[in-house]
JSON list of C-alpha atoms in Angstrom, two decimals:
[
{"chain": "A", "resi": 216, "resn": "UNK", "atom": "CA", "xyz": [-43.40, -0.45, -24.38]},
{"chain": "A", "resi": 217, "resn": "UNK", "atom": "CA", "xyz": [-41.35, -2.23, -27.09]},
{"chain": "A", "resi": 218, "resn": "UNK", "atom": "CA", "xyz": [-38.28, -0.45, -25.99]},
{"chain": "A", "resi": 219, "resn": "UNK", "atom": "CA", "xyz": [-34.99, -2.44, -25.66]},
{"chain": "A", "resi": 220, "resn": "UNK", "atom": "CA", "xyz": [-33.79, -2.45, -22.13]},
{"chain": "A", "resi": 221, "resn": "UNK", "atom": "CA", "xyz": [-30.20, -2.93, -21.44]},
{"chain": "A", "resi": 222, "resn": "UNK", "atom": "CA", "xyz": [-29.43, -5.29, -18.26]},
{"chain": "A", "resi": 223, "resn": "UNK", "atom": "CA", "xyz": [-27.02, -4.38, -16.28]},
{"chain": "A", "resi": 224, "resn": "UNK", "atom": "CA", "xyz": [-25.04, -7.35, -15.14]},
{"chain": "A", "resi": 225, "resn": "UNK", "atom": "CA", "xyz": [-24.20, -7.82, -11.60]},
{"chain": "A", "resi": 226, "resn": "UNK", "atom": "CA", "xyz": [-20.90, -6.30, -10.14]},
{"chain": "A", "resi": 227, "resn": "UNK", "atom": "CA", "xyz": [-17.83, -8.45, -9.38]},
{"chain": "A", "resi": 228, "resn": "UNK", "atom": "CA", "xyz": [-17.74, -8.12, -5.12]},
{"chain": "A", "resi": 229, "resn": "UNK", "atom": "CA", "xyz": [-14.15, -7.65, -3.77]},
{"chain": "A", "resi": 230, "resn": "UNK", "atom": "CA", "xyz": [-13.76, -8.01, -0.04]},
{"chain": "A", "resi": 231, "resn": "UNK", "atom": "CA", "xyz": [-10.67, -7.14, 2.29]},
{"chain": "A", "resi": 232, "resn": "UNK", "atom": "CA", "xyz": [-10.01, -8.68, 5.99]},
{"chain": "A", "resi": 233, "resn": "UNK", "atom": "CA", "xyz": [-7.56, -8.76, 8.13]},
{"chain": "A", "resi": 234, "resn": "UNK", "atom": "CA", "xyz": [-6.41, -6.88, 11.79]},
{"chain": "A", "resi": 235, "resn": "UNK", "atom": "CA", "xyz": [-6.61, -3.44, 12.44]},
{"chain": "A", "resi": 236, "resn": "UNK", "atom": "CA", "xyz": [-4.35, -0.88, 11.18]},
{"chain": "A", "resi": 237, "resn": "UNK", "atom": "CA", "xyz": [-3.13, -3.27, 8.65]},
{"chain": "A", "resi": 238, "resn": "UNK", "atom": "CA", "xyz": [-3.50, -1.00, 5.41]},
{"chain": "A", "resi": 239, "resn": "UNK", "atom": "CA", "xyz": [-6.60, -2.58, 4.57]},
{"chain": "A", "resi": 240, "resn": "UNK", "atom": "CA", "xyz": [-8.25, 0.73, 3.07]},
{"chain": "A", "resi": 241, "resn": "UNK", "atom": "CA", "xyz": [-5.37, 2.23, 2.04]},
{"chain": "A", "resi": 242, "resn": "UNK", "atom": "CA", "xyz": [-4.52, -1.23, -0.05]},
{"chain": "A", "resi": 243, "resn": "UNK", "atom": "CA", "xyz": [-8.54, -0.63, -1.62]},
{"chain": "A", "resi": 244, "resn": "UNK", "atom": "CA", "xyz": [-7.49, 2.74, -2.40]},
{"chain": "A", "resi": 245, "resn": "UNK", "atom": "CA", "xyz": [-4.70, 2.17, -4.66]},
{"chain": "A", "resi": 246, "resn": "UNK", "atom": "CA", "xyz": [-5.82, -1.18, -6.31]},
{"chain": "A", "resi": 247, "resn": "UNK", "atom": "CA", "xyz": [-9.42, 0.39, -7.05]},
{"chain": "A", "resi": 248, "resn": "UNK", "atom": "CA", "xyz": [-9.19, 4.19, -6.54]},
{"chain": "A", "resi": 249, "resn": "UNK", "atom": "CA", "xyz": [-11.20, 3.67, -3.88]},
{"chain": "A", "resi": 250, "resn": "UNK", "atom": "CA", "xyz": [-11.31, 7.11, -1.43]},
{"chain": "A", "resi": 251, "resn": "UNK", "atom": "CA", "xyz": [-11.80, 5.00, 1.91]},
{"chain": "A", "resi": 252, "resn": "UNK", "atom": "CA", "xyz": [-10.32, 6.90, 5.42]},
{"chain": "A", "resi": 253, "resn": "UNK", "atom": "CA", "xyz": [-7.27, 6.02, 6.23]},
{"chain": "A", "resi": 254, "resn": "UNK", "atom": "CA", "xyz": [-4.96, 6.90, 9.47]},
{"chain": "A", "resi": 255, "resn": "UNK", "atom": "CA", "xyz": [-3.16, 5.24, 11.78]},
{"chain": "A", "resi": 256, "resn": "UNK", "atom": "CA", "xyz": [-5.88, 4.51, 14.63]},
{"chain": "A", "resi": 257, "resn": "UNK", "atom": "CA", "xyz": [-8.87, 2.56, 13.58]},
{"chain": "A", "resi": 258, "resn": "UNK", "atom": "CA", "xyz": [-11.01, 4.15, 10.64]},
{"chain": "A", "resi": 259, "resn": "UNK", "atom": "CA", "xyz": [-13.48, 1.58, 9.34]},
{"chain": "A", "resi": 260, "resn": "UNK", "atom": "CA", "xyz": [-16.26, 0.96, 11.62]},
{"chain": "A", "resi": 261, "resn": "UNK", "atom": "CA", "xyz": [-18.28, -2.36, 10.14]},
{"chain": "A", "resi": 262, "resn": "UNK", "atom": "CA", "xyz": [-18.45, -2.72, 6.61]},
{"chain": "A", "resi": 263, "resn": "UNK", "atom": "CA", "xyz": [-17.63, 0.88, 3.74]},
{"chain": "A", "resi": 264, "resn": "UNK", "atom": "CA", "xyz": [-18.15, -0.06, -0.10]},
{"chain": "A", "resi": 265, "resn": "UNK", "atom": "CA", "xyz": [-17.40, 1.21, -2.41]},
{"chain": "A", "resi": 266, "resn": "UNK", "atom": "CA", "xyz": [-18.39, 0.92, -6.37]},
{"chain": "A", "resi": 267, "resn": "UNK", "atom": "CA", "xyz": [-15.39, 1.10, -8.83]},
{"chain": "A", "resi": 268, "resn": "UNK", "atom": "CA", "xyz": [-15.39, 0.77, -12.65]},
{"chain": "A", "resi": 269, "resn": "UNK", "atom": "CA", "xyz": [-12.98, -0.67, -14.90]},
{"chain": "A", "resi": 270, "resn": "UNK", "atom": "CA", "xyz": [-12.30, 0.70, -18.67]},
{"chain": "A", "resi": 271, "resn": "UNK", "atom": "CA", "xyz": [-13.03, -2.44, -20.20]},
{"chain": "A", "resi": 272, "resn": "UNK", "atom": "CA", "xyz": [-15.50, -5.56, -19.54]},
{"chain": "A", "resi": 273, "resn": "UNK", "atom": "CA", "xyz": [-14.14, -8.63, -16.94]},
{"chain": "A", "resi": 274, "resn": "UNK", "atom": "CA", "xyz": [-16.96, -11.89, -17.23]},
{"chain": "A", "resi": 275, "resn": "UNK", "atom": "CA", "xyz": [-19.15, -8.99, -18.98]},
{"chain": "A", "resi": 276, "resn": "UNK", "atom": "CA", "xyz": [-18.99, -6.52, -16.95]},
{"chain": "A", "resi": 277, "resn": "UNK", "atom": "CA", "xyz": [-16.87, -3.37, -15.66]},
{"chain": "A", "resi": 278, "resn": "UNK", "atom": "CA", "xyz": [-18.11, -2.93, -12.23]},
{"chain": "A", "resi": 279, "resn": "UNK", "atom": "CA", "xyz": [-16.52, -3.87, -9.13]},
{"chain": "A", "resi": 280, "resn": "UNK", "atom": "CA", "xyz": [-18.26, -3.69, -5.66]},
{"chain": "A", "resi": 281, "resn": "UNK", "atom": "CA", "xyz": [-15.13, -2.55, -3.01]},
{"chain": "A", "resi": 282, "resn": "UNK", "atom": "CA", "xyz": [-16.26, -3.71, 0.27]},
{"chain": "A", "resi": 283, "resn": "UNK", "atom": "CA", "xyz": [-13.67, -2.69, 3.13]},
{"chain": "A", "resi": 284, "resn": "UNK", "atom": "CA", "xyz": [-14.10, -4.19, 6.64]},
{"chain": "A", "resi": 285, "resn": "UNK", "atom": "CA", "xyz": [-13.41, -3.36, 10.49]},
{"chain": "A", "resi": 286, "resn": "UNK", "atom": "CA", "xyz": [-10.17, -4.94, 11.79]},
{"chain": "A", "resi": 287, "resn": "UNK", "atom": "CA", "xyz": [-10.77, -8.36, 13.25]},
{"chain": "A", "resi": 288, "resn": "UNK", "atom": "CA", "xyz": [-8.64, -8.40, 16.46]},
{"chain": "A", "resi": 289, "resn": "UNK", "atom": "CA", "xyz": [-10.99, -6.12, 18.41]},
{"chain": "A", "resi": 290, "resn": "UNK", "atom": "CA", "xyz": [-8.60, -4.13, 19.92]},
{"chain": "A", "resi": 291, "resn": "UNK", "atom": "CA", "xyz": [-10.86, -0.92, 19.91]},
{"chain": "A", "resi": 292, "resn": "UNK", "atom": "CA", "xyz": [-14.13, -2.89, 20.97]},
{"chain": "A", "resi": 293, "resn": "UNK", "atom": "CA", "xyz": [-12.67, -2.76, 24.99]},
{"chain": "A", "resi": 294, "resn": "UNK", "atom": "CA", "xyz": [-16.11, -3.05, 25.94]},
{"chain": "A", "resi": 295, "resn": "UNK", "atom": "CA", "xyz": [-17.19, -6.44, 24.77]},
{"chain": "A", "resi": 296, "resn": "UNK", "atom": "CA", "xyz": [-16.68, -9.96, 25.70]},
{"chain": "A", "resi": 297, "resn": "UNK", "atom": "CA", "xyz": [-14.00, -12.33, 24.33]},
{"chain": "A", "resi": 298, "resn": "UNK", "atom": "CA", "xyz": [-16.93, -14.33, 23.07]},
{"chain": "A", "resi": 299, "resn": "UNK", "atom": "CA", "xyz": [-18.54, -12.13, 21.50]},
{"chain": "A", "resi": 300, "resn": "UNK", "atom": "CA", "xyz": [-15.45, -10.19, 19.99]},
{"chain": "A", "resi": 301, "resn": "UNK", "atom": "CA", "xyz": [-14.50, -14.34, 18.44]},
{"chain": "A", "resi": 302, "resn": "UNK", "atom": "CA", "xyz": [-18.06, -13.90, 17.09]},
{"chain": "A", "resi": 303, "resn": "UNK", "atom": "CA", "xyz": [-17.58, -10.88, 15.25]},
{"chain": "A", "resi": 304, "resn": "UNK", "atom": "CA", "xyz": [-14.84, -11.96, 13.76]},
{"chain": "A", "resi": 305, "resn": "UNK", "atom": "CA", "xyz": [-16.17, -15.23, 12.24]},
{"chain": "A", "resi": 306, "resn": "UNK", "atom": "CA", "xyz": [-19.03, -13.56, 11.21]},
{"chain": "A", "resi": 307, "resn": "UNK", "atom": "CA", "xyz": [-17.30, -10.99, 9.00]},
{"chain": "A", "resi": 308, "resn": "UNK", "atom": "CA", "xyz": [-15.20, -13.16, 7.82]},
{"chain": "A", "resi": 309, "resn": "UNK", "atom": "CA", "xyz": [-17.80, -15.36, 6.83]},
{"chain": "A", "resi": 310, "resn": "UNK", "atom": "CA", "xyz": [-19.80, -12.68, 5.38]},
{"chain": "A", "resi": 311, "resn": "UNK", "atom": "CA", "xyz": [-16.96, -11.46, 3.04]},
{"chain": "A", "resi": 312, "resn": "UNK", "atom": "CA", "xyz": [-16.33, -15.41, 1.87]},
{"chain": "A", "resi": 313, "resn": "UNK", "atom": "CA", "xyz": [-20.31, -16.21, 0.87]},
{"chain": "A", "resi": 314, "resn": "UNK", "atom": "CA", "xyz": [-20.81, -12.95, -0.74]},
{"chain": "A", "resi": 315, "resn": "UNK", "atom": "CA", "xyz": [-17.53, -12.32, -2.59]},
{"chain": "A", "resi": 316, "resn": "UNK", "atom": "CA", "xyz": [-16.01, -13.65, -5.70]},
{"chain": "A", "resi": 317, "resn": "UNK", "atom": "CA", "xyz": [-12.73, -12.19, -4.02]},
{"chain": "A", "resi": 318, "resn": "UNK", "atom": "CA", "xyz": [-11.45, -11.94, -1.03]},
{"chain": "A", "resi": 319, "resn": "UNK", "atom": "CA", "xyz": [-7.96, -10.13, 0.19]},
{"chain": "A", "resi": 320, "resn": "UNK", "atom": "CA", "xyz": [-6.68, -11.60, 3.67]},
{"chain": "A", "resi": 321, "resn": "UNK", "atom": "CA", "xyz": [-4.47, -8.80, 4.62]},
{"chain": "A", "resi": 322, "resn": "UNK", "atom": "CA", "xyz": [-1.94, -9.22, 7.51]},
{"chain": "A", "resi": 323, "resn": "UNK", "atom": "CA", "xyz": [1.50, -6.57, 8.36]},
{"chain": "A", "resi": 324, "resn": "UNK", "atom": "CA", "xyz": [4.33, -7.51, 10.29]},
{"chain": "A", "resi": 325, "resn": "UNK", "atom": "CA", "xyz": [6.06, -11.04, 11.15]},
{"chain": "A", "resi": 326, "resn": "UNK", "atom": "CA", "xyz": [4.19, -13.93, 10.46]},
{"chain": "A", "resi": 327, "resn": "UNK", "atom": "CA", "xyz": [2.75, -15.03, 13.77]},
{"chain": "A", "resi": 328, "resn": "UNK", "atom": "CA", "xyz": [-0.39, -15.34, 16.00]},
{"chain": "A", "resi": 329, "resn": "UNK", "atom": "CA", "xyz": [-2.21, -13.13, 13.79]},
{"chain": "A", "resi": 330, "resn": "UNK", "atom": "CA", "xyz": [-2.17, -14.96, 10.75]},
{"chain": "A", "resi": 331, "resn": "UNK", "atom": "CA", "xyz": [-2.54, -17.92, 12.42]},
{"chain": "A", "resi": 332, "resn": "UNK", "atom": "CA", "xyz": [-5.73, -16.85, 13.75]},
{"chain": "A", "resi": 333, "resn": "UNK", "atom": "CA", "xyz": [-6.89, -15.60, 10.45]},
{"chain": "A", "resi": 334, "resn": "UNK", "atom": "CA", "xyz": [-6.52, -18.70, 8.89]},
{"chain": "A", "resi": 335, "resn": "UNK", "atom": "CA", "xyz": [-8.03, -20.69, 11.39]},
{"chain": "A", "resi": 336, "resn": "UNK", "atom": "CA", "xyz": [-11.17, -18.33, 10.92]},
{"chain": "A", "resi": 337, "resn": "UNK", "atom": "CA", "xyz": [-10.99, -18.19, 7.16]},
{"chain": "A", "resi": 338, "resn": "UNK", "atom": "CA", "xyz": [-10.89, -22.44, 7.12]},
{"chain": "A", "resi": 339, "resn": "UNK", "atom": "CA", "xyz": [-13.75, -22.78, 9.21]},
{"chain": "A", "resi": 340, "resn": "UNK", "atom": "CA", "xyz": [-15.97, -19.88, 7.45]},
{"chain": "A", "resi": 341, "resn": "UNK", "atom": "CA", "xyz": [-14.82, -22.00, 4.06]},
{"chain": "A", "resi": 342, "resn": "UNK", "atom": "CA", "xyz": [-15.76, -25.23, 5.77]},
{"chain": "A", "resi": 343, "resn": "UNK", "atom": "CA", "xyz": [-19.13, -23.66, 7.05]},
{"chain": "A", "resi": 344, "resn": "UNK", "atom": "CA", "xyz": [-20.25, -22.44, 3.09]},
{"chain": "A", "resi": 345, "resn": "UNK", "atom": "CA", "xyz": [-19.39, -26.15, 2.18]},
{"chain": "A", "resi": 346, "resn": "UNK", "atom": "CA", "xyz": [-17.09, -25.05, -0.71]},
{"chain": "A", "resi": 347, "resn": "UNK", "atom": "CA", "xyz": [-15.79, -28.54, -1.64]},
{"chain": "A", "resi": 348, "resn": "UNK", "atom": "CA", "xyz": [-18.95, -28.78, -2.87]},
{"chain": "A", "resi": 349, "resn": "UNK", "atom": "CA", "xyz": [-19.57, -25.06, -4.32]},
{"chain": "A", "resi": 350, "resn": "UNK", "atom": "CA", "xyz": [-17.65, -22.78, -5.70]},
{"chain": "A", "resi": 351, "resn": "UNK", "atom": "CA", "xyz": [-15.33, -20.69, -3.28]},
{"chain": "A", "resi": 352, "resn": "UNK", "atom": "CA", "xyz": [-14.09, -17.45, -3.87]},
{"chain": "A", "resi": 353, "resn": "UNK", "atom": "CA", "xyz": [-10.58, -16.63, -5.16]},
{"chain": "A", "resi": 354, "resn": "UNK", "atom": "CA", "xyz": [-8.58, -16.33, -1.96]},
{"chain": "A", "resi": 355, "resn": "UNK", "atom": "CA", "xyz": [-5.23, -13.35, -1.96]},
{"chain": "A", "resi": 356, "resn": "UNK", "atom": "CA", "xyz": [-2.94, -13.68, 0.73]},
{"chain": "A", "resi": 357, "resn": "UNK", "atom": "CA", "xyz": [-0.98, -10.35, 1.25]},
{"chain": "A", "resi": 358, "resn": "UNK", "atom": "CA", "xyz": [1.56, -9.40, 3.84]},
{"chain": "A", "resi": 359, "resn": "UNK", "atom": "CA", "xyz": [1.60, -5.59, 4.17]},
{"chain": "A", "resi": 360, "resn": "UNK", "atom": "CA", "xyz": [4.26, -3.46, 5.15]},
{"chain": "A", "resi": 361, "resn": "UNK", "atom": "CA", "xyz": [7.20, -5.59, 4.73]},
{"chain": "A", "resi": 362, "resn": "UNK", "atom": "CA", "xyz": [11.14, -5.02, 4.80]},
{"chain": "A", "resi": 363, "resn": "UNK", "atom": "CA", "xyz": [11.35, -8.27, 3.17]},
{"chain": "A", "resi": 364, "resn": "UNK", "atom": "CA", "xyz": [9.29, -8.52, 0.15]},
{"chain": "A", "resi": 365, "resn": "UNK", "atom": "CA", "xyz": [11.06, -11.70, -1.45]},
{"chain": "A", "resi": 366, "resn": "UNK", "atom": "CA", "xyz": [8.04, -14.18, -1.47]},
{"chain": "A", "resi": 367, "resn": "UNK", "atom": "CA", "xyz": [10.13, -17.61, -1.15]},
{"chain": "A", "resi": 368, "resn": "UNK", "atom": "CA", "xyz": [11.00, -16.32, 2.24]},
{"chain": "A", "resi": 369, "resn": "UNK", "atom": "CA", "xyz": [7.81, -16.22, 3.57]},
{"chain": "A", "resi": 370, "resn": "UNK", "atom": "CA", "xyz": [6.18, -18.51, 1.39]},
{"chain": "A", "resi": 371, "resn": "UNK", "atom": "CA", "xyz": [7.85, -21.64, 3.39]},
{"chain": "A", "resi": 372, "resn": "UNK", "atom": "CA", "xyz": [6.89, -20.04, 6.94]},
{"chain": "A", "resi": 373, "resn": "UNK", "atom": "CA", "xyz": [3.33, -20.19, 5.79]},
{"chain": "A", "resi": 374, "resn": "UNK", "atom": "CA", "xyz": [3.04, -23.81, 4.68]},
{"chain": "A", "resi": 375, "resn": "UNK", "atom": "CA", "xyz": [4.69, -24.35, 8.57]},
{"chain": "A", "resi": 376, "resn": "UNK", "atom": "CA", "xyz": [1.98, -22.77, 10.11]},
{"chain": "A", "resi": 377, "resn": "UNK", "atom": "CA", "xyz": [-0.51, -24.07, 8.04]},
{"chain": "A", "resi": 378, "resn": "UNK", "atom": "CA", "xyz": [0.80, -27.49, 9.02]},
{"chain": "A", "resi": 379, "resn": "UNK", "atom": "CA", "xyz": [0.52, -27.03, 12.64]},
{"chain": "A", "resi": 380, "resn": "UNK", "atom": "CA", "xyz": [-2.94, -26.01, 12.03]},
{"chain": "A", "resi": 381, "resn": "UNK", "atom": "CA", "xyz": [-4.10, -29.07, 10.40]},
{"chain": "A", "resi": 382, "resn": "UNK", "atom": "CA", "xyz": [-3.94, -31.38, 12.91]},
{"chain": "A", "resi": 383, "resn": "UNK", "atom": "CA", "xyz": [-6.27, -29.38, 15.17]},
{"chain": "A", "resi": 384, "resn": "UNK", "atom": "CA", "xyz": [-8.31, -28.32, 12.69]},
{"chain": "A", "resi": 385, "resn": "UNK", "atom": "CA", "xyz": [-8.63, -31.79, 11.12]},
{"chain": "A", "resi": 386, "resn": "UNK", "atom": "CA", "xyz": [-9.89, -33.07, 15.00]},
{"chain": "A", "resi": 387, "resn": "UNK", "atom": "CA", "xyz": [-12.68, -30.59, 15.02]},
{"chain": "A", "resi": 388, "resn": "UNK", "atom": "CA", "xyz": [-13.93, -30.37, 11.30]},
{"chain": "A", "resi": 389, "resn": "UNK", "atom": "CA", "xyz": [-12.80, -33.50, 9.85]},
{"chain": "A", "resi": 390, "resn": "UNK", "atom": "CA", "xyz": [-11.49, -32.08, 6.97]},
{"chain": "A", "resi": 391, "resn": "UNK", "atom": "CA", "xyz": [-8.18, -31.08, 6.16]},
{"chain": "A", "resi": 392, "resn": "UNK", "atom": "CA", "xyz": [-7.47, -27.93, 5.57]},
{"chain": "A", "resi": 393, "resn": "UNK", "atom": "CA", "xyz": [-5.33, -28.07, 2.91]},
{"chain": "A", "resi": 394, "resn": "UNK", "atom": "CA", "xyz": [-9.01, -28.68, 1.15]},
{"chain": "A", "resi": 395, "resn": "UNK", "atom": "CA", "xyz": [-9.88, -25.27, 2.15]},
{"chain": "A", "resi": 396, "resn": "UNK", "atom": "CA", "xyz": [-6.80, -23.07, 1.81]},
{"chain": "A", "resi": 397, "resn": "UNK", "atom": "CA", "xyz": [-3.70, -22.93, -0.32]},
{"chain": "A", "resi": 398, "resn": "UNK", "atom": "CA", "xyz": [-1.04, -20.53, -0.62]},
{"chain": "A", "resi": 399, "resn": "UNK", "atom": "CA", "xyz": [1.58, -20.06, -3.26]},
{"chain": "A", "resi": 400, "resn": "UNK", "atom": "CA", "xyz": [3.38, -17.50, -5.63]},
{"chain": "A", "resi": 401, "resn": "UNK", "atom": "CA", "xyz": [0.23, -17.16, -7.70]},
{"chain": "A", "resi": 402, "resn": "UNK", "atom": "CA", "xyz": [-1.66, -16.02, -4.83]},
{"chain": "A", "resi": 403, "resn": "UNK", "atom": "CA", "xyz": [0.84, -14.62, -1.97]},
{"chain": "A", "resi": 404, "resn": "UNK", "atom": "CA", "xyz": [1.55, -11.15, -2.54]},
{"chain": "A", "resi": 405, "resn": "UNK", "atom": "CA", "xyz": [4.03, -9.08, -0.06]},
{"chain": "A", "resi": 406, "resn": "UNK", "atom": "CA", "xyz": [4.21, -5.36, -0.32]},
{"chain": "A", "resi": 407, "resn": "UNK", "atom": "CA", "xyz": [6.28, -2.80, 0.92]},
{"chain": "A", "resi": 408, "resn": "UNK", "atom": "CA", "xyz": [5.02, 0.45, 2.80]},
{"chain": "A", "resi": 409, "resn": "UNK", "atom": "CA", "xyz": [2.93, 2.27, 0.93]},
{"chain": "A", "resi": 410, "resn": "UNK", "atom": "CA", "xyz": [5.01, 5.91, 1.56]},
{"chain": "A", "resi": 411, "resn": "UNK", "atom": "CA", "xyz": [8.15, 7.20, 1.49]},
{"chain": "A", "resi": 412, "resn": "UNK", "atom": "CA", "xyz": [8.59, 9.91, 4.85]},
{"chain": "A", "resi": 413, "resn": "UNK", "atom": "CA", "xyz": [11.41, 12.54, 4.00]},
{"chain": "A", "resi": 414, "resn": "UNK", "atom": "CA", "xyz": [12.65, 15.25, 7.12]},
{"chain": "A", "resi": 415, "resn": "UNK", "atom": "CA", "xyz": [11.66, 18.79, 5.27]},
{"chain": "A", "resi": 416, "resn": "UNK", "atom": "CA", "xyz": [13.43, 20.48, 8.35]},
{"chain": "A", "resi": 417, "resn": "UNK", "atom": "CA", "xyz": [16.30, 20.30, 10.69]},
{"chain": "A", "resi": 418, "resn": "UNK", "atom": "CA", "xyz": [15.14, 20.03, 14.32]},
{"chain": "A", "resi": 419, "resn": "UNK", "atom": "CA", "xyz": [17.14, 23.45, 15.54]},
{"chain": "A", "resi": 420, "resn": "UNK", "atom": "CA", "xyz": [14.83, 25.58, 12.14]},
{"chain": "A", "resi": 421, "resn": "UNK", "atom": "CA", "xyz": [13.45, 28.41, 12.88]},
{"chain": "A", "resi": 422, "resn": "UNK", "atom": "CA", "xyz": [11.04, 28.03, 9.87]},
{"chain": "A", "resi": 423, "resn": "UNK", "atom": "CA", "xyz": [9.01, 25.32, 11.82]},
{"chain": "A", "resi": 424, "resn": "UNK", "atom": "CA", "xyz": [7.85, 25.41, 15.31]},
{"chain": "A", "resi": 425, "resn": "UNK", "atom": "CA", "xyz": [7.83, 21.56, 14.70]},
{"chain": "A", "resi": 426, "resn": "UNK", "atom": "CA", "xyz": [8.98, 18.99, 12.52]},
{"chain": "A", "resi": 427, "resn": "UNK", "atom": "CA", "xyz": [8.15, 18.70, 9.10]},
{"chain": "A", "resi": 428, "resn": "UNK", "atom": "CA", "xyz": [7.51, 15.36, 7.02]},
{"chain": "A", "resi": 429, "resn": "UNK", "atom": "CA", "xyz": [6.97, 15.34, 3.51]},
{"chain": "A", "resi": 430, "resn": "UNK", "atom": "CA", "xyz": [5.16, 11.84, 2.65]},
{"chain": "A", "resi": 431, "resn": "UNK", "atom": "CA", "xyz": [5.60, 10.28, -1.37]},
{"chain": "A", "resi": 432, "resn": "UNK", "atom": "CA", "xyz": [4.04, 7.19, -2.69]},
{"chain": "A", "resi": 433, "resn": "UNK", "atom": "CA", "xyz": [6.31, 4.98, -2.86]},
{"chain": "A", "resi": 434, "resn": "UNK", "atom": "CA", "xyz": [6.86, 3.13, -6.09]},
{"chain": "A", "resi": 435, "resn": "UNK", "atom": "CA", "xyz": [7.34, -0.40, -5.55]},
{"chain": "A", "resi": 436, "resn": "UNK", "atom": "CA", "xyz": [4.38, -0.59, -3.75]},
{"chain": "A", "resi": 437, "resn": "UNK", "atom": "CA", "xyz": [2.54, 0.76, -6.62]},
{"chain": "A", "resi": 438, "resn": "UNK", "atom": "CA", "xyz": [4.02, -1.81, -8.90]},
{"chain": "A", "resi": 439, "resn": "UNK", "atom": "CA", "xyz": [3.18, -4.44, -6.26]},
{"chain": "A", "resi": 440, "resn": "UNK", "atom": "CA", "xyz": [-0.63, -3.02, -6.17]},
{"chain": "A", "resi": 441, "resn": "UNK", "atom": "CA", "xyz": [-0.54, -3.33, -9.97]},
{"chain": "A", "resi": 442, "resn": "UNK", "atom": "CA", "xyz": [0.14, -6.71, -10.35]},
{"chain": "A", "resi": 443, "resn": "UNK", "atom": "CA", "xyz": [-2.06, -7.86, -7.61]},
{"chain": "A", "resi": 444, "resn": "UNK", "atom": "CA", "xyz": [-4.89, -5.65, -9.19]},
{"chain": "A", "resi": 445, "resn": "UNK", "atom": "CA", "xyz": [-4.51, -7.62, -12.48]},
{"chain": "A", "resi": 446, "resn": "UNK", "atom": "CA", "xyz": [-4.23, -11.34, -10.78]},
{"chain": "A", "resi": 447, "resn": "UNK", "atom": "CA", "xyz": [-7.42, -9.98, -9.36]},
{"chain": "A", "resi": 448, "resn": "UNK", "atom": "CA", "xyz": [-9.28, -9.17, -12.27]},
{"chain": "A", "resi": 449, "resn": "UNK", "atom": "CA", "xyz": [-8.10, -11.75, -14.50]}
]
């Protein structure tokens, strides 16, 4: 009716994978002030978004769309096939590569199996969207929950395993996959825990019938978050 109308433009999509119990959600939670469950047993069942907005405009505009996924490793789906469990996993993970413009693989502990086989599925999701030939979404690499959080020292046990992986991968897809997935300092990012734990009680009080822990956020961690929230949005 000759009224201006304001389009809203379309929400920058953020997406996090990566085994369970990782700190997947609570990661979200602090980079986005996101209010995702978190605890120690399994807490995400398929996909929980969430919308977050910025203070000021990134490619014009100040929304983000948080989507937080299931853990990949299907330890708490006892009940289905090997098969199918591999499908789930490729399918998420493809989901979260076509429909994001960013996407956090998120991975705790020693560098092993379980990056390995996150990387394997993340090359051949990127291989399946064709992104040599469209644009692919800004990849994130973080190792949570480390006692080491030097990047250098991981950063060269990556590039190993990604080494191993290309031969295979290059005899299946016939690409190499260092055409598909590249890690460095810009985008390798290891944190700390996330909290502090502090004894409120000795064990022989007679205040407590059991023991008390008082849990802080712990700092670094924040200041990791904080930098990884503004490589994200930049």
């Amino acid at each position: 009716q000759g009224k201006d109308i304001k389009i809203q433009e379309a929400p920058i999509v953020v997406s996090i994978f990566g085994p369970h119990s990782s700190g997947k959600s609570t990661l979200l939670n602090y980079l986005f002030g996101c209010k995702f469950l978190t605890s120690a047993g399994r807490c995400t069942r398929g996909i929980y978004a969430s919308l977050a907005q910025l203070s000021r405009p990134v490619n014009l505009t100040n929304q983000f769309l948080i989507l937080d996924t299931e853990g990949l490793d299907g330890i708490e789906r006892a009940n289905s096939t090997e098969t199918s469990l591999i499908h789930f996993d490729k399918t998420m993970v493809l989901f979260c590569l076509a429909v994001s413009q960013v996407v956090i693989i998120n991975v705790k502990g020693d560098i092993g199996n379980e990056l390995q086989n996150l990387l394997q599925i993340c090359a051949y999701s990127l291989n399946k969207l064709n992104v040599r030939k469209v644009p692919a979404p800004k990849i994130f690499f973080v190792l949570n929950q480390q006692a080491d959080i030097n990047p250098d020292n991981h950063l060269t046990s990556i590039n190993i395993l990604l080494d191993k992986l290309s031969t295979d991968f290059m005899d299946t897809e016939e690409v190499p996959i260092s055409d598909l997935i590249q890690v460095s300092r810009d985008n390798l990012f290891i944190l700390p825990l996330a909290f502090n734990s502090e004894q409120m009680n000795k064990p022989d009080s007679k205040l407590f019938d059991s023991e008390v822990t008082k849990r802080s956020s712990a700092i670094t961690f924040a200041d990791k978050c904080t930098k990884l929230r503004l490589a994200i949005i930049d």
